[in-house]
Amino acid sequence: MRVLITGITGFVGGHLTEFLATESYQIYGTYLDPFNLKNLSPSQQKATFYPCDLTQPEAIEAIVKVVQPDEVYHLAGMSHVQKSWSLRETTLKVNLFGTLNLLESLRKFAPFARTLMVSSGEVYGNVPLDLQPISENSPLRPLTPYAASKASLELLCHPYIYGDKLHIVIVRPFNHTGPRQDPSFVCSDFAKQIAEIERGLREPRIYVGNLDARRDFSDVRDVVRGYQMIMKKGQAGEIYNIASGKAYAIGELLDILLSLSPTKIQISPDPNRIRPSDIRLLLGDNTKIRRQIGWEPQIPIQDTLRDILSYWRERI
Ligand code: GDD
């Protein structure tokens, strides 16, 4: 089984590679930044890596032609909601036109590949409280350039699914975190600050943004397991939420992390961390993936946060 992972050296790509490496897959992956090839775990190193800027059609075309994948996990993309406000063009170029280039390559050179397209729970926008948890049937109301790029990606897939008959399944992951996540994302950000404080590298004060936002967090290791299950069992054209079905205020996650540290730490609001628009509550309905795919989350958030903090304590 030949698997192609776009964005293989990213946070999710790394965890997916480790997960798939436990089975007999030949894993190939594309990466953009050679820096990310450092610090790969032994199981990640078994994969074959190709440099590839997805916005260059000939780059991905050459790789699809050579690899002839049976399965494609499309993870590459601009994943940062906040940064998408200042990187609107890049966000669209990578998430939409990069996906177009991948789809064209698949249509021409690997039309029988099964493909998992990664969208986001952000596409639902601010859903009224009485309509939460959010099911896959909720309308798309993207509020950020990032969410708009993911909603566009989903629509772009339609002609390839219904016209060209490619086997594409779309997944909408809600928030996910775990060891190795970039510290620009909230759990990793807080855990890194705590580890730096414990080492005496900064004063005992943690800087935070909007602690009232409520999000549905899964462990990345549960999410990549879900991706593989959807790859195996998902129907072409179907859309699946991946969500824990539980929402936590960001302040509650901060409290859990702080409770794991022996150091007394002050909390300081930082206006630069407040976003132009921030969804109040994003809570996913995971009924469909439970019933049709048989996935359910296994790792409690407390364990995830402990592992993230351990990761930063080892690194700093
Ligand atoms: N980064 C950060 N830093 N976020 C903070 C902070 C802080 O100091 N304080 C509060 N927050 C809040 C943000 O305002 C947001 O409401 C929430 O924490 C989560 O932020 P992120 O971890 O940066 O994730 P995100 O929700 O913007 O996006 C993630 O989830 C999406 C799915 O819901 C990303 O993983 C996306 O790629 C993914 O699609």
PDB file of C-alpha atoms and ligand atoms in Angstrom, residues 79 81 120-122 146 173-176 184-186 189-190 207-210 213 215 250 273 275 278 282, ligand 1:
ATOM      1  CA  SER A  79      -3.158  26.012   9.471  1.00  0.00           C
ATOM      2  CA  VAL A  81      -6.356  30.969  12.057  1.00  0.00           C
ATOM      3  CA  SER A 120     -11.648  22.312   9.589  1.00  0.00           C
ATOM      4  CA  GLY A 121     -14.385  22.716  12.187  1.00  0.00           C
ATOM      5  CA  GLU A 122     -13.723  26.459  11.763  1.00  0.00           C
ATOM      6  CA  TYR A 146      -8.422  30.572   7.100  1.00  0.00           C
ATOM      7  CA  PRO A 173     -11.284  18.247  12.522  1.00  0.00           C
ATOM      8  CA  PHE A 174     -12.087  20.468  15.476  1.00  0.00           C
ATOM      9  CA  ASN A 175      -9.166  21.656  17.621  1.00  0.00           C
ATOM     10  CA  HIS A 176      -6.432  19.107  18.159  1.00  0.00           C
ATOM     11  CA  SER A 184       1.709  29.568  18.198  1.00  0.00           C
ATOM     12  CA  PHE A 185      -1.270  27.292  19.081  1.00  0.00           C
ATOM     13  CA  VAL A 186      -2.782  27.807  22.478  1.00  0.00           C
ATOM     14  CA  ASP A 189       1.966  28.154  23.741  1.00  0.00           C
ATOM     15  CA  PHE A 190       0.904  27.965  27.402  1.00  0.00           C
ATOM     16  CA  TYR A 207       0.669  35.790  28.854  1.00  0.00           C
ATOM     17  CA  VAL A 208      -2.745  34.868  27.522  1.00  0.00           C
ATOM     18  CA  GLY A 209      -5.435  35.913  25.043  1.00  0.00           C
ATOM     19  CA  ASN A 210      -9.176  35.264  25.152  1.00  0.00           C
ATOM     20  CA  ALA A 213     -13.487  31.092  24.054  1.00  0.00           C
ATOM     21  CA  ARG A 215     -13.194  24.823  22.069  1.00  0.00           C
ATOM     22  CA  ILE A 250      -9.389  28.109  27.161  1.00  0.00           C
ATOM     23  CA  ARG A 273      -3.251  37.767  21.595  1.00  0.00           C
ATOM     24  CA  ARG A 275      -8.187  38.102  17.681  1.00  0.00           C
ATOM     25  CA  ASP A 278     -12.997  34.720  17.692  1.00  0.00           C
ATOM     26  CA  LEU A 282     -16.988  25.496  18.712  1.00  0.00           C
TER      27      LEU A 282
HETATM   28  N1  GDD B   1      -2.640  30.859  20.168  1.00  0.00           N
HETATM   29  C1  GDD B   1      -3.234  31.368  21.269  1.00  0.00           C
HETATM   30  N2  GDD B   1      -2.433  31.983  22.238  1.00  0.00           N
HETATM   31  N3  GDD B   1      -4.571  31.273  21.397  1.00  0.00           N
HETATM   32  C2  GDD B   1      -5.125  31.772  22.535  1.00  0.00           C
HETATM   33  C3  GDD B   1      -4.385  32.389  23.557  1.00  0.00           C
HETATM   34  C4  GDD B   1      -2.970  32.510  23.400  1.00  0.00           C
HETATM   35  O1  GDD B   1      -2.252  33.046  24.247  1.00  0.00           O
HETATM   36  N4  GDD B   1      -5.239  32.756  24.541  1.00  0.00           N
HETATM   37  C5  GDD B   1      -6.451  32.389  24.165  1.00  0.00           C
HETATM   38  N5  GDD B   1      -6.410  31.797  22.943  1.00  0.00           N
HETATM   39  C6  GDD B   1      -7.579  31.260  22.228  1.00  0.00           C
HETATM   40  C7  GDD B   1      -7.772  31.757  20.805  1.00  0.00           C
HETATM   41  O2  GDD B   1      -8.338  33.073  20.797  1.00  0.00           O
HETATM   42  C8  GDD B   1      -8.729  30.677  20.274  1.00  0.00           C
HETATM   43  O3  GDD B   1     -10.046  31.011  20.642  1.00  0.00           O
HETATM   44  C9  GDD B   1      -8.317  29.414  21.045  1.00  0.00           C
HETATM   45  O4  GDD B   1      -7.438  29.860  22.082  1.00  0.00           O
HETATM   46  C10 GDD B   1      -7.642  28.320  20.260  1.00  0.00           C
HETATM   47  O5  GDD B   1      -6.590  28.855  19.520  1.00  0.00           O
HETATM   48  P1  GDD B   1      -5.536  27.969  18.693  1.00  0.00           P
HETATM   49  O6  GDD B   1      -4.913  26.936  19.524  1.00  0.00           O
HETATM   50  O7  GDD B   1      -4.561  28.927  18.044  1.00  0.00           O
HETATM   51  O8  GDD B   1      -6.401  27.230  17.617  1.00  0.00           O
HETATM   52  P2  GDD B   1      -7.559  27.750  16.625  1.00  0.00           P
HETATM   53  O9  GDD B   1      -8.855  27.461  17.309  1.00  0.00           O
HETATM   54  O10 GDD B   1      -7.351  29.124  16.161  1.00  0.00           O
HETATM   55  O11 GDD B   1      -7.364  26.788  15.360  1.00  0.00           O
HETATM   56  C11 GDD B   1      -7.061  25.398  15.485  1.00  0.00           C
HETATM   57  O12 GDD B   1      -8.222  24.618  15.397  1.00  0.00           O
HETATM   58  C12 GDD B   1      -8.865  24.595  14.115  1.00  0.00           C
HETATM   59  C13 GDD B   1     -10.096  23.683  14.222  1.00  0.00           C
HETATM   60  O13 GDD B   1     -11.013  24.195  15.130  1.00  0.00           O
HETATM   61  C14 GDD B   1      -6.037  25.022  14.412  1.00  0.00           C
HETATM   62  O14 GDD B   1      -5.524  23.744  14.712  1.00  0.00           O
HETATM   63  C15 GDD B   1      -6.658  25.020  13.038  1.00  0.00           C
HETATM   64  O15 GDD B   1      -5.722  24.570  12.073  1.00  0.00           O
HETATM   65  C16 GDD B   1      -7.890  24.093  13.076  1.00  0.00           C
HETATM   66  O16 GDD B   1      -8.504  24.048  11.812  1.00  0.00           O
END
